[in-house]
CSV table of C-alpha atoms and ligand atoms in Angstrom, one decimal:
chain,number,residue,atom,x,y,z
A,21,MET,CA,35.0,54.2,187.5
A,22,GLU,CA,31.5,55.7,187.3
A,23,VAL,CA,31.0,59.1,185.6
A,24,LYS,CA,29.6,60.6,188.7
A,25,GLN,CA,32.9,59.7,190.4
A,26,ILE,CA,34.9,61.2,187.5
A,27,LEU,CA,32.8,64.3,186.9
A,28,HIS,CA,33.3,66.6,189.8
A,29,MET,CA,34.9,69.9,190.4
A,30,ASN,CA,37.1,70.9,193.4
A,31,LYS,CA,34.6,72.3,195.9
A,32,GLY,CA,34.8,75.5,197.9
A,33,ASP,CA,36.5,78.7,196.8
A,34,ASP,CA,40.1,78.3,197.8
A,35,GLU,CA,43.0,78.7,195.3
A,36,THR,CA,42.6,75.2,193.8
A,37,SER,CA,38.8,75.2,193.7
A,38,TYR,CA,36.9,75.0,190.4
A,39,ALA,CA,35.3,78.4,191.2
A,40,LYS,CA,38.7,80.0,191.0
A,41,ASN,CA,40.1,78.0,188.1
A,42,SER,CA,37.3,77.9,185.6
A,43,LYS,CA,37.6,81.2,183.7
A,44,ILE,CA,38.0,79.5,180.4
A,45,GLN,CA,35.0,77.2,181.0
A,46,GLU,CA,33.0,80.3,182.1
A,47,THR,CA,33.8,82.0,178.8
A,48,VAL,CA,32.9,78.9,176.8
A,49,LEU,CA,29.6,78.7,178.6
A,50,LYS,CA,28.8,82.4,178.2
A,51,ILE,CA,29.4,82.2,174.4
A,52,LEU,CA,27.4,79.1,174.1
A,53,GLY,CA,24.5,80.3,176.3
A,54,SER,CA,24.1,83.7,174.6
A,55,ASP,CA,21.5,83.7,171.9
A,56,LEU,CA,21.1,79.9,172.0
A,57,VAL,CA,18.3,79.1,169.6
A,58,PRO,CA,16.8,75.6,169.8
A,59,LYS,CA,17.5,73.4,166.8
A,60,GLN,CA,15.7,70.2,165.8
A,61,SER,CA,19.0,68.4,165.7
A,62,PHE,CA,21.9,70.1,167.7
A,63,GLY,CA,25.4,69.0,166.8
A,64,ILE,CA,28.3,69.5,169.3
A,65,ALA,CA,31.9,68.6,168.7
A,66,ASP,CA,34.8,68.5,171.1
A,67,LEU,CA,38.1,68.4,169.2
A,68,GLY,CA,41.1,66.8,170.9
A,69,CYS,CA,39.0,65.3,173.7
A,70,SER,CA,41.7,63.0,175.0
A,71,SER,CA,40.6,60.3,177.4
A,72,GLY,CA,40.8,61.6,180.9
A,73,PRO,CA,38.1,63.2,183.1
A,74,ASN,CA,38.1,66.3,180.9
A,75,SER,CA,36.7,64.4,178.0
A,76,LEU,CA,33.2,64.3,179.4
A,77,LEU,CA,33.5,67.2,181.7
A,78,LEU,CA,33.2,69.8,178.9
A,79,ILE,CA,30.3,68.0,177.3
A,80,SER,CA,28.6,67.7,180.7
A,81,GLU,CA,29.0,71.5,181.2
A,82,VAL,CA,27.7,72.3,177.7
A,83,MET,CA,24.6,70.1,178.3
A,84,ASP,CA,24.0,71.9,181.6
A,85,VAL,CA,24.1,75.3,179.9
A,86,ILE,CA,21.8,74.1,177.2
A,87,HIS,CA,19.4,72.6,179.7
A,88,ALA,CA,19.3,75.8,181.8
A,89,GLU,CA,18.7,77.9,178.7
A,90,TYR,CA,16.0,75.6,177.4
A,91,SER,CA,14.3,75.6,180.8
A,92,ARG,CA,14.2,79.4,180.6
A,93,LEU,CA,12.8,79.3,177.1
A,94,SER,CA,10.2,76.8,178.1
A,95,GLN,CA,8.7,79.0,180.8
A,96,PRO,CA,5.1,79.9,179.9
A,97,SER,CA,5.8,83.6,180.3
A,98,LEU,CA,8.3,83.4,177.4
A,99,GLN,CA,5.8,81.4,175.3
A,100,LEU,CA,8.5,79.3,173.7
A,101,GLN,CA,9.1,75.6,173.8
A,102,SER,CA,12.4,73.9,173.3
A,103,SER,CA,12.1,72.1,169.9
A,104,THR,CA,15.3,70.2,170.0
A,105,ARG,CA,14.5,66.5,169.4
A,106,GLU,CA,18.1,65.3,169.4
A,107,PHE,CA,21.6,66.2,170.5
A,108,ARG,CA,24.5,64.8,168.5
A,109,VAL,CA,27.8,64.9,170.5
A,110,TYR,CA,31.0,64.0,168.7
A,111,LEU,CA,34.2,63.3,170.6
A,112,ASN,CA,37.3,63.7,168.4
A,113,ASP,CA,40.9,62.8,168.9
A,114,LEU,CA,43.6,61.1,167.0
A,115,PHE,CA,43.3,57.4,166.0
A,116,SER,CA,45.4,56.1,168.8
A,117,ASN,CA,43.3,57.9,171.5
A,118,ASP,CA,41.9,55.6,174.2
A,119,PHE,CA,38.2,56.1,173.3
A,120,ASN,CA,37.3,52.9,175.2
A,121,THR,CA,38.0,54.6,178.5
A,122,ILE,CA,35.4,57.3,177.6
A,123,PHE,CA,32.9,54.7,176.4
A,124,VAL,CA,32.7,52.9,179.7
A,125,SER,CA,31.7,56.2,181.4
A,126,LEU,CA,28.8,56.8,179.0
A,127,PRO,CA,25.9,54.9,180.6
A,128,GLU,CA,25.8,57.1,183.6
A,129,PHE,CA,26.2,60.1,181.4
A,130,TYR,CA,23.1,59.1,179.3
A,131,ASP,CA,21.1,58.5,182.5
A,132,LYS,CA,21.9,62.0,183.8
A,133,PHE,CA,21.0,63.5,180.5
A,134,LYS,CA,17.6,61.7,180.4
A,135,GLN,CA,16.8,62.9,184.0
A,136,ASP,CA,17.8,66.5,183.2
A,137,PHE,CA,16.1,66.8,179.9
A,138,LYS,CA,12.9,64.9,180.7
A,139,ASP,CA,9.7,66.9,180.3
A,140,THR,CA,8.0,66.7,183.7
A,141,THR,CA,4.5,66.4,182.3
A,142,THR,CA,5.1,64.0,179.5
A,143,SER,CA,8.2,62.2,180.9
A,144,GLU,CA,9.7,62.5,177.4
A,145,GLY,CA,12.7,64.3,176.2
A,146,PRO,CA,15.2,64.7,173.4
A,147,ASP,CA,17.6,61.9,172.4
A,148,LEU,CA,21.3,62.0,172.9
A,149,PHE,CA,23.7,60.3,170.5
A,150,ILE,CA,27.4,60.4,171.5
A,151,SER,CA,30.0,59.1,169.1
A,152,ALA,CA,33.7,59.0,168.7
A,153,VAL,CA,35.2,60.6,165.5
A,154,PRO,CA,38.8,59.5,165.3
A,155,GLY,CA,41.1,61.5,163.0
A,156,SER,CA,43.0,64.7,162.8
A,157,PHE,CA,41.2,68.0,163.2
A,158,TYR,CA,43.6,69.3,160.5
A,159,GLY,CA,41.2,68.2,157.8
A,160,ARG,CA,37.5,67.4,157.4
A,161,LEU,CA,35.9,65.3,160.1
A,162,PHE,CA,32.2,65.9,159.8
A,163,PRO,CA,29.5,66.3,157.1
A,164,ASN,CA,28.7,69.6,155.7
A,165,LYS,CA,26.9,72.1,157.9
A,166,SER,CA,26.2,69.5,160.6
A,167,LEU,CA,27.6,71.3,163.7
A,168,HIS,CA,26.2,74.1,165.9
A,169,PHE,CA,28.9,74.3,168.5
A,170,VAL,CA,32.6,73.3,168.3
A,171,HIS,CA,35.0,73.4,171.2
A,172,SER,CA,38.6,72.5,171.5
A,173,SER,CA,40.9,73.1,174.5
A,174,SER,CA,44.6,72.7,175.0
A,175,SER,CA,45.0,70.9,171.6
A,176,LEU,CA,45.6,73.4,168.8
A,177,HIS,CA,49.2,74.2,169.7
A,178,TRP,CA,50.0,70.7,168.6
A,179,LEU,CA,51.1,70.9,165.0
A,180,SER,CA,50.0,68.3,162.4
A,181,GLN,CA,53.7,67.4,161.9
A,182,VAL,CA,57.3,68.5,162.6
A,183,PRO,CA,57.9,71.4,160.1
A,184,PRO,CA,59.6,70.0,157.0
A,185,GLY,CA,63.2,70.8,156.3
A,186,LEU,CA,64.5,70.7,159.8
A,187,ASP,CA,67.6,68.6,160.2
A,188,THR,CA,70.0,68.2,163.0
A,189,ALA,CA,72.8,70.1,161.3
A,190,LEU,CA,70.6,73.2,161.5
A,191,ASN,CA,69.6,72.9,165.1
A,192,LYS,CA,72.3,70.7,166.6
A,193,GLY,CA,71.4,68.9,169.8
A,194,LYS,CA,68.0,70.6,170.0
A,195,ILE,CA,64.5,69.3,169.8
A,196,TYR,CA,62.6,72.6,169.4
A,197,ILE,CA,63.3,76.3,168.8
A,198,SER,CA,66.3,77.1,171.0
A,199,LYS,CA,68.4,80.2,171.8
A,200,SER,CA,71.0,78.8,169.5
A,201,SER,CA,68.6,78.0,166.7
A,202,PRO,CA,68.9,79.9,163.4
A,203,GLU,CA,66.0,82.2,162.4
A,204,CYS,CA,64.8,79.7,159.8
A,205,VAL,CA,63.9,77.2,162.5
A,206,LYS,CA,61.6,79.7,164.2
A,207,GLU,CA,60.2,80.6,160.7
A,208,ALA,CA,59.6,76.9,159.9
A,209,TYR,CA,57.5,76.4,163.1
A,210,SER,CA,55.6,79.6,162.4
A,211,GLN,CA,54.8,78.6,158.8
A,212,GLN,CA,53.7,75.2,159.9
A,213,PHE,CA,51.3,76.7,162.4
A,214,HIS,CA,50.0,79.1,159.7
A,215,LYS,CA,49.3,76.2,157.4
A,216,ASP,CA,47.7,73.9,160.0
A,217,PHE,CA,45.5,76.6,161.5
A,218,SER,CA,44.3,77.7,158.0
A,219,VAL,CA,43.3,74.1,157.2
A,220,PHE,CA,41.6,73.8,160.6
A,221,LEU,CA,39.5,76.9,160.0
A,222,LYS,CA,38.6,76.0,156.4
A,223,SER,CA,37.5,72.6,157.5
A,224,ARG,CA,35.3,73.9,160.3
A,225,ALA,CA,33.8,76.5,158.0
A,226,GLU,CA,32.4,73.7,155.9
A,227,GLU,CA,31.1,71.8,158.9
A,228,ILE,CA,29.5,74.5,161.1
A,229,VAL,CA,26.1,75.9,160.2
A,230,SER,CA,25.6,79.6,159.6
A,231,GLY,CA,25.4,81.2,163.0
A,232,GLY,CA,27.1,78.3,164.8
A,233,ARG,CA,29.7,78.9,167.5
A,234,MET,CA,33.3,77.8,168.1
A,235,VAL,CA,35.4,78.2,171.2
A,236,LEU,CA,39.1,77.4,170.9
A,237,SER,CA,41.5,77.7,173.8
A,238,PHE,CA,45.1,76.7,173.4
A,239,MET,CA,48.6,77.7,174.4
A,240,GLY,CA,49.9,80.9,172.9
A,241,ARG,CA,52.6,83.3,173.8
A,242,ARG,CA,52.6,87.1,174.4
A,243,LEU,CA,56.2,87.9,173.4
A,244,SER,CA,57.8,87.4,170.1
A,245,ASP,CA,60.8,85.4,171.4
A,246,PRO,CA,59.8,81.8,171.6
A,247,THR,CA,62.9,80.9,173.6
A,248,ILE,CA,61.7,82.4,176.9
A,249,GLU,CA,60.3,80.5,179.8
A,250,GLU,CA,56.7,81.5,179.1
A,251,SER,CA,56.9,79.7,175.8
A,252,CYS,CA,57.8,76.5,177.5
A,253,TYR,CA,61.3,76.9,176.2
A,254,LEU,CA,62.9,75.7,179.4
A,255,GLN,CA,61.2,72.3,179.5
A,256,TRP,CA,62.2,71.5,175.9
A,257,GLU,CA,65.8,72.7,176.4
A,258,LEU,CA,66.1,70.5,179.6
A,259,LEU,CA,64.6,67.5,177.7
A,260,ALA,CA,67.0,68.1,174.8
A,261,ASN,CA,69.9,68.2,177.3
A,262,ALA,CA,68.8,65.1,179.0
A,263,LEU,CA,68.5,63.3,175.7
A,264,MET,CA,71.9,64.4,174.6
A,265,THR,CA,73.4,63.1,177.9
A,266,LEU,CA,71.7,59.8,177.3
A,267,VAL,CA,72.4,59.2,173.6
A,268,LEU,CA,75.1,61.7,172.8
A,269,GLU,CA,73.4,62.8,169.7
A,270,VAL,CA,69.7,63.6,169.0
A,271,THR,CA,69.3,62.6,165.4
A,272,SER,CA,65.6,62.5,164.6
A,273,TYR,CA,63.4,64.0,167.3
A,274,TYR,CA,61.6,67.3,167.0
A,275,ARG,CA,58.7,68.7,169.0
A,276,HIS,CA,55.6,69.3,166.9
A,277,GLN,CA,54.2,72.0,169.1
A,278,TYR,CA,54.0,75.8,168.6
A,279,PRO,CA,52.5,78.4,170.9
A,280,PRO,CA,51.5,81.1,168.5
A,281,LEU,CA,51.9,84.8,168.9
A,282,GLU,CA,48.9,87.1,168.3
A,283,PRO,CA,50.1,88.2,164.9
A,284,ASP,CA,50.4,84.5,163.9
A,285,MET,CA,46.7,84.1,164.7
A,286,CYS,CA,45.6,87.3,163.1
A,287,SER,CA,47.4,86.6,159.8
A,288,VAL,CA,45.5,83.3,159.5
A,289,LEU,CA,42.1,84.8,160.5
A,290,ARG,CA,42.4,87.6,158.0
X,330,LIG,C1,46.5,68.3,176.3
X,330,LIG,S1,45.3,67.2,175.5
X,330,LIG,C2,43.8,68.1,175.8
X,330,LIG,C3,42.6,67.3,176.3
X,330,LIG,C4,41.4,68.0,176.7
X,330,LIG,N1,40.8,68.7,175.5
X,330,LIG,C5,41.6,69.0,177.8
X,330,LIG,O1,41.4,70.2,177.6
X,330,LIG,O2,42.0,68.6,178.9
X,330,LIG,C6,45.6,67.4,173.8
X,330,LIG,C7,44.8,66.4,173.0
X,330,LIG,O3,44.8,66.9,171.6
X,330,LIG,C8,44.9,65.7,170.8
X,330,LIG,N2,45.4,66.1,169.4
X,330,LIG,C9,46.6,66.7,169.1
X,330,LIG,N3,46.7,66.9,167.8
X,330,LIG,C10,45.4,66.5,167.3
X,330,LIG,C11,44.9,66.5,166.0
X,330,LIG,N4,45.6,66.9,164.9
X,330,LIG,N5,43.6,66.0,165.8
X,330,LIG,C12,42.9,65.6,166.8
X,330,LIG,N6,43.4,65.6,168.1
X,330,LIG,C13,44.6,66.0,168.3
X,330,LIG,C14,45.9,64.9,171.5
X,330,LIG,O4,45.9,63.5,171.1
X,330,LIG,C15,45.5,65.1,173.0
X,330,LIG,O5,44.6,64.1,173.4
């Protein structure tokens, strides 16, 4: 399927329209657009890009913002010229991600980029290099100080692993934190998030240039109790029940997801 068929928003302004459902994207774009200084070589990474329509959607939006900002900077009255000669776009996900599906959509994406960024007088424009970077974002993925903007959506609540030390005797018949789970199960998940998020931030600190930007959006929770519906408790409880009905005993399956609480986040950021 062609990119132009994939990349579209729901039109209009009803409840399901993009206009009413793009608050996160709006924030991303505001953060990116503010104070955008042209760089010779501009590095952008999308972490946990997956392989559906959203993989190129975000990058497309980012390029639109950069283009709008550069057009503004290039106006004679502002006496500034965009000096970016190349954009490097890195799409990251785990090794088993279906990157091929993204690759077949790229030719149209490159065409649109060339059209948008072409200088109308010289017909020249910056180059765009898109590459896949398979691997876990819980660790280094990119060379030192090579990125100017990092984005990740709906991915960081996935932990790098099931917290160690959880065995079925502790959490009988469950696959996640449950109402019947002892406190140590909740603590194990919280600690794993703490460890993973610290590694994530340390890795990005090495990779992002001074003054670079990062926007992360992922599932969190407002209340301390992780076994309420808001924390997706119900779906894991139902899945655990279904598994128990099918196999009588769940011996080795645990979710490796954790929607953090604000203090979980703050303690890592500090
Ligand atoms: C729900 S999808 C989000 C896709 C897309 N970013 C979006 O907003 O629609 C979560 C993605 O994160 C990826 N992911 C989970 N853990 C990861 C890790 N440690 N490193 C890289 N990608 C990861 C998954 O493989 C999955 O493709």
